PDB file of C-alpha atoms and ligand atoms in Angstrom:
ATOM      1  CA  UNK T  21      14.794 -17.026 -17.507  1.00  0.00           C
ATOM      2  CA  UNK T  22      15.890 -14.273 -15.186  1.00  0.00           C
ATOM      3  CA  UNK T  23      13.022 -14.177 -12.273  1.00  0.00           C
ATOM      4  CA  UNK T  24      11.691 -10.434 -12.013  1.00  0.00           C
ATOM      5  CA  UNK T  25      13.025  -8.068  -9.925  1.00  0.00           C
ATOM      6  CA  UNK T  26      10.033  -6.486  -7.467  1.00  0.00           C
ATOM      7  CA  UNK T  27      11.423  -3.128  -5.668  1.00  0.00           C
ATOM      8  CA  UNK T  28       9.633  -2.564  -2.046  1.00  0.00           C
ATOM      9  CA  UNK T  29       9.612   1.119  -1.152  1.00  0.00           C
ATOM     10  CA  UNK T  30      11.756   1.515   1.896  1.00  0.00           C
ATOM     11  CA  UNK T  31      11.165   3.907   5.008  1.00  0.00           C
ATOM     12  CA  UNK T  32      13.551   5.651   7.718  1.00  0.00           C
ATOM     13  CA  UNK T  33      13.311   4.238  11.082  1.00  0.00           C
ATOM     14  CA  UNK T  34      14.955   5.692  13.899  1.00  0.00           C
ATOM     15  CA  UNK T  35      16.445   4.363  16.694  1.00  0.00           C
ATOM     16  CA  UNK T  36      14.854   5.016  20.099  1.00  0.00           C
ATOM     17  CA  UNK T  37      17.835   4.101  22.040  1.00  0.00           C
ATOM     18  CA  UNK T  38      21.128   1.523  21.739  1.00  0.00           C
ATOM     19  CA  UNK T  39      24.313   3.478  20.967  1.00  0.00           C
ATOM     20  CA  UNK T  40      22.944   5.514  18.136  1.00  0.00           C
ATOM     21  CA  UNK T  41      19.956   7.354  19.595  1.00  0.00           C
ATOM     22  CA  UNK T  42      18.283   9.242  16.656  1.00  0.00           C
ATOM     23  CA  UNK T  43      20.083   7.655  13.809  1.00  0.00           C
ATOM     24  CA  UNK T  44      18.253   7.087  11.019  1.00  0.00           C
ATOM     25  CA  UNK T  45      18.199   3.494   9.271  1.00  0.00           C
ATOM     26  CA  UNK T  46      16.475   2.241   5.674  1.00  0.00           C
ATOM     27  CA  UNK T  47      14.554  -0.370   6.298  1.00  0.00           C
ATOM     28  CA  UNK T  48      11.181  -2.267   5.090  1.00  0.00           C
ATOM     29  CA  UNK T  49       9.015  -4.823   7.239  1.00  0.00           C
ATOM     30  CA  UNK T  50      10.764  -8.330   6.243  1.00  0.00           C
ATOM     31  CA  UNK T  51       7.174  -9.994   5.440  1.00  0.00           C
ATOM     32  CA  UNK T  52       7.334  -7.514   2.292  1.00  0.00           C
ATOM     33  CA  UNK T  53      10.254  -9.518   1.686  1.00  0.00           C
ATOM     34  CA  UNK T  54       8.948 -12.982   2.170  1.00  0.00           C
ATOM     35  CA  UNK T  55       5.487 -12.498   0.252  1.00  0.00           C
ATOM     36  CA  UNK T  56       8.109 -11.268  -3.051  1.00  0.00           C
ATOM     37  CA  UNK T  57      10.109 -14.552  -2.489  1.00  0.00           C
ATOM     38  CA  UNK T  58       7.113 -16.977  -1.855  1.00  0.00           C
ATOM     39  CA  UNK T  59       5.351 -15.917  -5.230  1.00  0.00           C
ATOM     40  CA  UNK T  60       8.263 -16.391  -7.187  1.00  0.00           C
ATOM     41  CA  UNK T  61       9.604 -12.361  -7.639  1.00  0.00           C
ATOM     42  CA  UNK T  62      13.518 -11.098  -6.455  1.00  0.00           C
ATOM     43  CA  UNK T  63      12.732  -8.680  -3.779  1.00  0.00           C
ATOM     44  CA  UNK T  64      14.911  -5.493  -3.486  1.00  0.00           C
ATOM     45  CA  UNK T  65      14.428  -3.168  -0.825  1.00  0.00           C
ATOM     46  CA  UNK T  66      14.453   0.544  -2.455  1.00  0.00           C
ATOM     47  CA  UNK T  67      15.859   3.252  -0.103  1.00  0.00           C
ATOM     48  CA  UNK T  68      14.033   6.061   0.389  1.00  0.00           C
ATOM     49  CA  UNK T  69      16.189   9.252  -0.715  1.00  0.00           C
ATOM     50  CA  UNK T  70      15.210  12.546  -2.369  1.00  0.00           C
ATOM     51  CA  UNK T  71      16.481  12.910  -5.551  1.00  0.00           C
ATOM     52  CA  UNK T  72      14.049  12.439  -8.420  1.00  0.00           C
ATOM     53  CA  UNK T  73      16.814  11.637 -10.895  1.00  0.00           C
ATOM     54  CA  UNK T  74      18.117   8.782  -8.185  1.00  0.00           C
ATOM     55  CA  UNK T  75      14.075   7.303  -7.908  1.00  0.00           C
ATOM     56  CA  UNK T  76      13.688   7.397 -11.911  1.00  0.00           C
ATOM     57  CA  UNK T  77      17.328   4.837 -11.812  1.00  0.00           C
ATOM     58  CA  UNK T  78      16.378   2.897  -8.665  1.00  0.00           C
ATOM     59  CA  UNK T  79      12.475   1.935 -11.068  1.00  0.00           C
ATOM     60  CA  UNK T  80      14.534   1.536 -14.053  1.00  0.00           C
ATOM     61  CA  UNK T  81      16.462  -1.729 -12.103  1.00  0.00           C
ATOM     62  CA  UNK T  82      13.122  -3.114 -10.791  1.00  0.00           C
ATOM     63  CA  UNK T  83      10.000  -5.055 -12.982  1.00  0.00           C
ATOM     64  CA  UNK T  84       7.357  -3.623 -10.218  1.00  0.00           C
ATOM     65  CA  UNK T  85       6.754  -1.790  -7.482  1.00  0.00           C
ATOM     66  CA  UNK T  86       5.379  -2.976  -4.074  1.00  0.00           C
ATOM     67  CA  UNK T  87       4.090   0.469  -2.276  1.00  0.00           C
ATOM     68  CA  UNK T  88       4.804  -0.857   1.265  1.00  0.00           C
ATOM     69  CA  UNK T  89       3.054   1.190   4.488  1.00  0.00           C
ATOM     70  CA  UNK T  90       3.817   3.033   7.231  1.00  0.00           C
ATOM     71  CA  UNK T  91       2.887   6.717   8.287  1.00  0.00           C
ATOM     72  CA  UNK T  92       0.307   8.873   7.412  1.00  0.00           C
ATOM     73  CA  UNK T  93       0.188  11.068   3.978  1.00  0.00           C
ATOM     74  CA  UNK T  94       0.675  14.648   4.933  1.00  0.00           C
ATOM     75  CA  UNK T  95      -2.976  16.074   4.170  1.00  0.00           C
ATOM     76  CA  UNK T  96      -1.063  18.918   2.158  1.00  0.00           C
ATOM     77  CA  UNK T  97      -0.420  16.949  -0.738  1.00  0.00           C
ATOM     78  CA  UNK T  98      -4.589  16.222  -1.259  1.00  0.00           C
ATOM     79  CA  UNK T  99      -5.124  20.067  -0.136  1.00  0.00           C
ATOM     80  CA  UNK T 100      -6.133  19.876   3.568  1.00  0.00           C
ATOM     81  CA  UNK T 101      -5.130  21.700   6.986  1.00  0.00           C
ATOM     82  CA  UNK T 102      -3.416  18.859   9.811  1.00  0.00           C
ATOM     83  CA  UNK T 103      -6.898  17.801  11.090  1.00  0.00           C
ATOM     84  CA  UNK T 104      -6.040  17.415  15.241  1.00  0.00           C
ATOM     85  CA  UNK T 105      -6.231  13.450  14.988  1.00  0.00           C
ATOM     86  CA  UNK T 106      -3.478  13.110  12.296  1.00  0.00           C
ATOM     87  CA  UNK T 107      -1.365  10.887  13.190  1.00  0.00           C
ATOM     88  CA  UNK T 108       2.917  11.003  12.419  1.00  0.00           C
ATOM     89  CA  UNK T 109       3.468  11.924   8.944  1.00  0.00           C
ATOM     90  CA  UNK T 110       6.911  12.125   7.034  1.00  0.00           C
ATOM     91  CA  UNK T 111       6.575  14.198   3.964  1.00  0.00           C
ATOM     92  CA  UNK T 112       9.922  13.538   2.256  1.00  0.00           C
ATOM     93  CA  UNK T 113       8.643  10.128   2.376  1.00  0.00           C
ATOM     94  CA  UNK T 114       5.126  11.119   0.724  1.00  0.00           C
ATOM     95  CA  UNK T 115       8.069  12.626  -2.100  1.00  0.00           C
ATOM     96  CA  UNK T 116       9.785   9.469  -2.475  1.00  0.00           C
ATOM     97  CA  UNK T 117       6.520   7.570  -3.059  1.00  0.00           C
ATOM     98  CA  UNK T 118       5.289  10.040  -5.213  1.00  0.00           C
ATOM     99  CA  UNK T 119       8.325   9.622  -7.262  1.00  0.00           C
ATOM    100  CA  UNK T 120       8.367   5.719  -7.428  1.00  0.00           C
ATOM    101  CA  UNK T 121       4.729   6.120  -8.884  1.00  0.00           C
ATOM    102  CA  UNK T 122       5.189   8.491 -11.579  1.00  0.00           C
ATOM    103  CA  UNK T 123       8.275   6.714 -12.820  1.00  0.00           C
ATOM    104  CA  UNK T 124       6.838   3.353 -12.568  1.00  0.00           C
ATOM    105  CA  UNK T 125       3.778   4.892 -14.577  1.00  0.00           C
ATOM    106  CA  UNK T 126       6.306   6.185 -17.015  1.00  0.00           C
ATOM    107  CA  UNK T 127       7.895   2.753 -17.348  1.00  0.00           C
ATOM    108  CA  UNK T 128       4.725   0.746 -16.951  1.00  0.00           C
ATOM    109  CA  UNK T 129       5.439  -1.755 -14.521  1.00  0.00           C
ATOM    110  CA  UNK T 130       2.956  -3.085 -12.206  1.00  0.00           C
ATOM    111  CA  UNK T 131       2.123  -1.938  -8.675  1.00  0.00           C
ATOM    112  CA  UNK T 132       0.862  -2.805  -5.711  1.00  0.00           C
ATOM    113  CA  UNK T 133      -0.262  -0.261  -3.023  1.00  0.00           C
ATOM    114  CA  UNK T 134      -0.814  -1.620   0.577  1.00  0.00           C
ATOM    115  CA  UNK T 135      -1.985   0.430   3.230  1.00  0.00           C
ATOM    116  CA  UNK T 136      -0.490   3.764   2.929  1.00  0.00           C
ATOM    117  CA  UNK T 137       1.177   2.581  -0.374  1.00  0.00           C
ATOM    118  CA  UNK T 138      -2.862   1.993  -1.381  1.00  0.00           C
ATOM    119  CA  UNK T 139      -3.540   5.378   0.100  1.00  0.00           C
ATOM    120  CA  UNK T 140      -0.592   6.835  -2.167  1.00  0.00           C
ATOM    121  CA  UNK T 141      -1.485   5.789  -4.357  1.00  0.00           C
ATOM    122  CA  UNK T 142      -5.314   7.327  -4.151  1.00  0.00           C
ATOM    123  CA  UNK T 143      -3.856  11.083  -3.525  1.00  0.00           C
ATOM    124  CA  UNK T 144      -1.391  10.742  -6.286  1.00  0.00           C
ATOM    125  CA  UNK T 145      -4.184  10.250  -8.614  1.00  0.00           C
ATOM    126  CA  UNK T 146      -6.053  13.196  -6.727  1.00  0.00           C
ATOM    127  CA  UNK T 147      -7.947  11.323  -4.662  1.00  0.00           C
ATOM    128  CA  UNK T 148      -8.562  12.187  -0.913  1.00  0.00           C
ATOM    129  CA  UNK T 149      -8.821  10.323   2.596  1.00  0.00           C
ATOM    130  CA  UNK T 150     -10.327  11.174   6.016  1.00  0.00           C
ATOM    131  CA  UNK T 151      -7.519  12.117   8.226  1.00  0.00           C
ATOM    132  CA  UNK T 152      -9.351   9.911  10.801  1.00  0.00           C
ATOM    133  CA  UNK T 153     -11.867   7.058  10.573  1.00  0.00           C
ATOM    134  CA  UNK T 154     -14.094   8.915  13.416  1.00  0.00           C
ATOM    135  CA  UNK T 155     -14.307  12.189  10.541  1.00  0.00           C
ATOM    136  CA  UNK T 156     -16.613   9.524   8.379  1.00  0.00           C
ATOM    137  CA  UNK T 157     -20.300   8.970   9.855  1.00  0.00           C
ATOM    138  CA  UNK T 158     -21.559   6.003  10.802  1.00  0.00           C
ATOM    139  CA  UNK T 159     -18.333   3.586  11.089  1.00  0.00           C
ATOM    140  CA  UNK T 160     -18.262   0.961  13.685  1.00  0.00           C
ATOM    141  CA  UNK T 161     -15.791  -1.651  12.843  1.00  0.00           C
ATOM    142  CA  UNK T 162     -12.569  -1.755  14.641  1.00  0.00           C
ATOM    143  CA  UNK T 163      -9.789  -0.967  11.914  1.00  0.00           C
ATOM    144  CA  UNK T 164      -7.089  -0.872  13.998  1.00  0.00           C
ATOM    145  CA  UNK T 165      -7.078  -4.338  15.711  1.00  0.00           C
ATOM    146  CA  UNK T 166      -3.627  -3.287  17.208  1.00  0.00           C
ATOM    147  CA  UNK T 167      -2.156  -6.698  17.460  1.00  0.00           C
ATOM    148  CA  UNK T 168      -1.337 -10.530  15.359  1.00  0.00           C
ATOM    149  CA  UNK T 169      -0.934  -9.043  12.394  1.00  0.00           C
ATOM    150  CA  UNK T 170      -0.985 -12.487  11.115  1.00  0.00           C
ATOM    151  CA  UNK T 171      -5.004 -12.770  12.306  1.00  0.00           C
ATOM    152  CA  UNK T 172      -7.764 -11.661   9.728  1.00  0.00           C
ATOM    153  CA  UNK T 173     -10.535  -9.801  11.966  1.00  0.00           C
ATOM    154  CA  UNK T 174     -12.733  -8.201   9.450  1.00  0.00           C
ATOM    155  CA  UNK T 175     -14.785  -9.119   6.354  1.00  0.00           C
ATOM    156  CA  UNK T 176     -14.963  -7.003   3.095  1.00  0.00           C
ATOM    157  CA  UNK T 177     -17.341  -7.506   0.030  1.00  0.00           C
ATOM    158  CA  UNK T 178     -15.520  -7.392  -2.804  1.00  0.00           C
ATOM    159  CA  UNK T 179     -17.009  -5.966  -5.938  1.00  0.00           C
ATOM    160  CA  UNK T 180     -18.163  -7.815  -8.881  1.00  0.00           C
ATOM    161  CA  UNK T 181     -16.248  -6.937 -12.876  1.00  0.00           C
ATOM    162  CA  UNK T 182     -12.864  -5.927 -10.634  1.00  0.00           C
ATOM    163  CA  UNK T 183      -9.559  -7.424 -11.016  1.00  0.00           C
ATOM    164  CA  UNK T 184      -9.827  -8.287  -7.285  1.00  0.00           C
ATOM    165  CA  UNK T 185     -13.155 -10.397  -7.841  1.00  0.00           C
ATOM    166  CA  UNK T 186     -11.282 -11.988 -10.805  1.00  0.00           C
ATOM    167  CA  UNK T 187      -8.122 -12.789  -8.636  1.00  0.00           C
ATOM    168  CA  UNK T 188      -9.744 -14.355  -5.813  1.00  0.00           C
ATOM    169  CA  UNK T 189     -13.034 -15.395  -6.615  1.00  0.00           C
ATOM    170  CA  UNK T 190     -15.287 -14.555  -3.654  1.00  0.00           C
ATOM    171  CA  UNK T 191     -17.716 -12.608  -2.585  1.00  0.00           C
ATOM    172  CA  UNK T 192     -16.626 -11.702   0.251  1.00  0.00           C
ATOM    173  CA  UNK T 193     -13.115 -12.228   2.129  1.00  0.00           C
ATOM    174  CA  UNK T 194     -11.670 -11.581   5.659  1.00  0.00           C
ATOM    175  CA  UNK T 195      -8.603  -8.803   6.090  1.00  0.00           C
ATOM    176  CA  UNK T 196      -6.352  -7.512   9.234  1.00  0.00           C
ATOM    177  CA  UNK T 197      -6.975  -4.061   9.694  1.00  0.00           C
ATOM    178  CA  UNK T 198      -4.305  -1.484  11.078  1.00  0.00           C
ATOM    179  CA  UNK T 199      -5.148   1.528   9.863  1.00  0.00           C
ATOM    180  CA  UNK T 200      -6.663   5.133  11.414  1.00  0.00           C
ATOM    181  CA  UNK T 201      -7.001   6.496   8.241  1.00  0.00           C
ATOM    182  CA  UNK T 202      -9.668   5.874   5.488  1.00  0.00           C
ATOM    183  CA  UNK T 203     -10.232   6.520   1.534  1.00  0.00           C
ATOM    184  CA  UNK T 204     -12.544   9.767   1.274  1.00  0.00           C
ATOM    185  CA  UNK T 205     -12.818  10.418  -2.365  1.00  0.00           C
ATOM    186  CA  UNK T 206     -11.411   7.740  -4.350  1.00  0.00           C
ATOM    187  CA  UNK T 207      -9.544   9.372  -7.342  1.00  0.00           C
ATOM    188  CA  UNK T 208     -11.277   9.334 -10.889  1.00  0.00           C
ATOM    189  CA  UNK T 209      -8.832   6.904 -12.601  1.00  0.00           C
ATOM    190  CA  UNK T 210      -9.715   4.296 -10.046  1.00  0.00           C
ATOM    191  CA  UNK T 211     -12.643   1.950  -9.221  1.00  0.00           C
ATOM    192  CA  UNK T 212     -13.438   0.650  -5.897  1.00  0.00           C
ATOM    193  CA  UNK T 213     -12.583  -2.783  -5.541  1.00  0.00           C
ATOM    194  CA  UNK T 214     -13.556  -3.919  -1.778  1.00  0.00           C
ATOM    195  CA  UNK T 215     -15.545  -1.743   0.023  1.00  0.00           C
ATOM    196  CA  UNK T 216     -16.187  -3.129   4.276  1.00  0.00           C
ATOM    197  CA  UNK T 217     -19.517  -3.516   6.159  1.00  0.00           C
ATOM    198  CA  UNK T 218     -18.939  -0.088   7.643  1.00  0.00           C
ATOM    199  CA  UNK T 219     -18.919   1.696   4.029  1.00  0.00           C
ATOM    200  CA  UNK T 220     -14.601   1.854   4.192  1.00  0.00           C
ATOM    201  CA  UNK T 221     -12.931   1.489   0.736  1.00  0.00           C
ATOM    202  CA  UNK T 222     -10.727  -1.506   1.434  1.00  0.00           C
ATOM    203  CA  UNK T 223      -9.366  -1.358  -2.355  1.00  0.00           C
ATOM    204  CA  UNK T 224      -9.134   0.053  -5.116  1.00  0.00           C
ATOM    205  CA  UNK T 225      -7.767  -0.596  -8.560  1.00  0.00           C
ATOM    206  CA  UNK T 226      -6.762   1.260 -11.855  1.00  0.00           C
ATOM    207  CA  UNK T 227      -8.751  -0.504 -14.911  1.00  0.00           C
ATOM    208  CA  UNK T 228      -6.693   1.378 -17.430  1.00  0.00           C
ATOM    209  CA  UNK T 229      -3.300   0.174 -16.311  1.00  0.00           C
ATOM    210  CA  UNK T 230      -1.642  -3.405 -16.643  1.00  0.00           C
ATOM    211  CA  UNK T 231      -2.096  -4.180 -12.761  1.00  0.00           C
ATOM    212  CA  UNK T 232      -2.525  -1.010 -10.408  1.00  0.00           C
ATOM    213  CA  UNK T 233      -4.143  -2.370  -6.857  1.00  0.00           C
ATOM    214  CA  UNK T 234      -4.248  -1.124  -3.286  1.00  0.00           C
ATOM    215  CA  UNK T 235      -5.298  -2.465  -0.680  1.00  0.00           C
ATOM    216  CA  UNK T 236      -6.301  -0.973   2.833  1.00  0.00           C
ATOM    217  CA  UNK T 237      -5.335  -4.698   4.652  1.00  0.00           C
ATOM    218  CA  UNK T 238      -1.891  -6.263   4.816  1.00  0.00           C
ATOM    219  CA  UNK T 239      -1.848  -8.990   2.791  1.00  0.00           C
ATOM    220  CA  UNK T 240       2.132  -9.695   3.093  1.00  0.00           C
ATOM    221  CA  UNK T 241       0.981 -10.314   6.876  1.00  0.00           C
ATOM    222  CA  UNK T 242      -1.034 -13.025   5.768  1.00  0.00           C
ATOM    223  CA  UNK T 243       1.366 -14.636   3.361  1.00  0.00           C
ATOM    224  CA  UNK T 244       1.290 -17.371   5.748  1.00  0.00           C
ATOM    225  CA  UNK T 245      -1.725 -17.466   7.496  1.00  0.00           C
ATOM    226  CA  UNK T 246      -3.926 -16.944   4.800  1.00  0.00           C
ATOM    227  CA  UNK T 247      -2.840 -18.459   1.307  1.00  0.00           C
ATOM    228  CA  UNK T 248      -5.503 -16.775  -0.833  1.00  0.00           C
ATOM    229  CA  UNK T 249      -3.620 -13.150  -0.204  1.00  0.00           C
ATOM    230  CA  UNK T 250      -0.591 -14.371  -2.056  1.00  0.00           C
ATOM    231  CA  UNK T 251      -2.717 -13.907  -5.369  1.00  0.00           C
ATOM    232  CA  UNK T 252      -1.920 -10.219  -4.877  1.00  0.00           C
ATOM    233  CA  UNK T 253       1.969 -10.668  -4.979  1.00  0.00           C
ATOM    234  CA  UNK T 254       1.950 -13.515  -7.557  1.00  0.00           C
ATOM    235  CA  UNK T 255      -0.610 -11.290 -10.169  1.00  0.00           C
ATOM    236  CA  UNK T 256       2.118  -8.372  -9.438  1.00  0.00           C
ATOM    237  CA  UNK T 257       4.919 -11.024 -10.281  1.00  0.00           C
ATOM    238  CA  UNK T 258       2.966 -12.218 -13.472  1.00  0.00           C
ATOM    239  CA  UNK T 259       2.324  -8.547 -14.802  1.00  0.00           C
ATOM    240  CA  UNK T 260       5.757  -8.162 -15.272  1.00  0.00           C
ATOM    241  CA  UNK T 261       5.771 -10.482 -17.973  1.00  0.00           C
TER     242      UNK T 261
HETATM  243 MN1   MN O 317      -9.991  -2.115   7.668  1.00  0.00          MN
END
């Protein structure tokens, strides 16, 4: 039987310097790439471009969607001025990701949001976020550990009756953490999944949909390190079925 095909959204990065400065290159983190390959899926990287009718062919060759990170979501697109702590944003991105979802809804394959794919996922659904941790009282936990992305440094409760619980099990489970931004208002379709000692939404999931989970953590940094995280990829690998 053919293996199923999981599409990672790609980003642009842009060269700093070499003999192309400011060329622009499609790329994805290759850990995206691993987890998909560990857990038993065919990885393929999806380009980021701008044409609706080129996203709705791109989900049409892939089983499900991995909604991979990177920048921040430009606060337009959940109705809010640049607060002065955003950090970079690329909108056409925000687009492209917006795309992917609606025409993975419309051919209902599973997804997986992580990080900013989780946060995507959130605003698409008109949900909201803080454009900085610091704009949400009474935070303390550093969730930006800034290096070893391989190292979990913080715990999050995971909440009982959720597909997470279900998946691994626990009450509780340790996460990296590289993120700025947080979930404000989690959009109506969704439930909260994790939530961490602080009061951050660490995940959230879609109970009317076959499998639709974000996460705030990276778990394809973990793939390794921690073996637990590859439930996420190998749940998105058996939802295709
Ligand atoms: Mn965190």
């Amino acid at each position: 039987m053919k293996k199923p095909v999981i599409g990672i959204s790609g980003s642009i990065i842009i060269d700093g310097s070499g003999n192309f400065p400011g060329y622009r290159r499609s790329y994805v983190n290759e850990d995206y790439v691993k987890s998909v390959i560990k857990n038993g899926g065919i990885p393929y990287i999806i380009p980021m471009n701008s044409s609706e009718e080129v996203v709705r062919e791109q989900i049409q060759n892939v089983d499900g969607l991995i909604l991979s990170g990177g920048h921040d979501v430009t606060p337009r697109f959940y109705n809010q001025e640049p607060h002065k702590n955003l950090g970079g944003i690329l909108p056409e991105r925000d687009v492209f990701d917006f795309n992917l979802v609606k025409f993975a809804i419309e051919k209902n394959i599973p997804i997986l949001g992580i990080c900013r794919g989780f946060q995507i996922l959130n605003v698409y659904f008109g949900g909201t976020l803080y454009q900085d941790i610091n704009l949400k009282e009474k935070t303390f936990i550093k969730h930006n550990q800034v290096n070893f992305p391989y190292l979990t440094t913080h715990s999050v409760d995971i909440i009982e009756n959720t597909k997470l619980k279900e998946l691994f099990n626990e009450e509780s489970i340790m996460v990296n953490s590289f993120h700025h931004q947080i979930i404000d208002k989690v959009a109506e379709e969704f439930v909260t999944s994790a939530i961490s000692k602080d009061g951050v939404v660490e995940a959230i999931e879609n109970p009317n949909y076959k499998y639709m989970l974000g996460v705030q953590w990276h778990p394809e940094m973990l793939h390794s390190t921690e073996e637990k995280m590859n439930l996420l990829f190998s749940e998105l690998i058996n939802s295709t079925y």
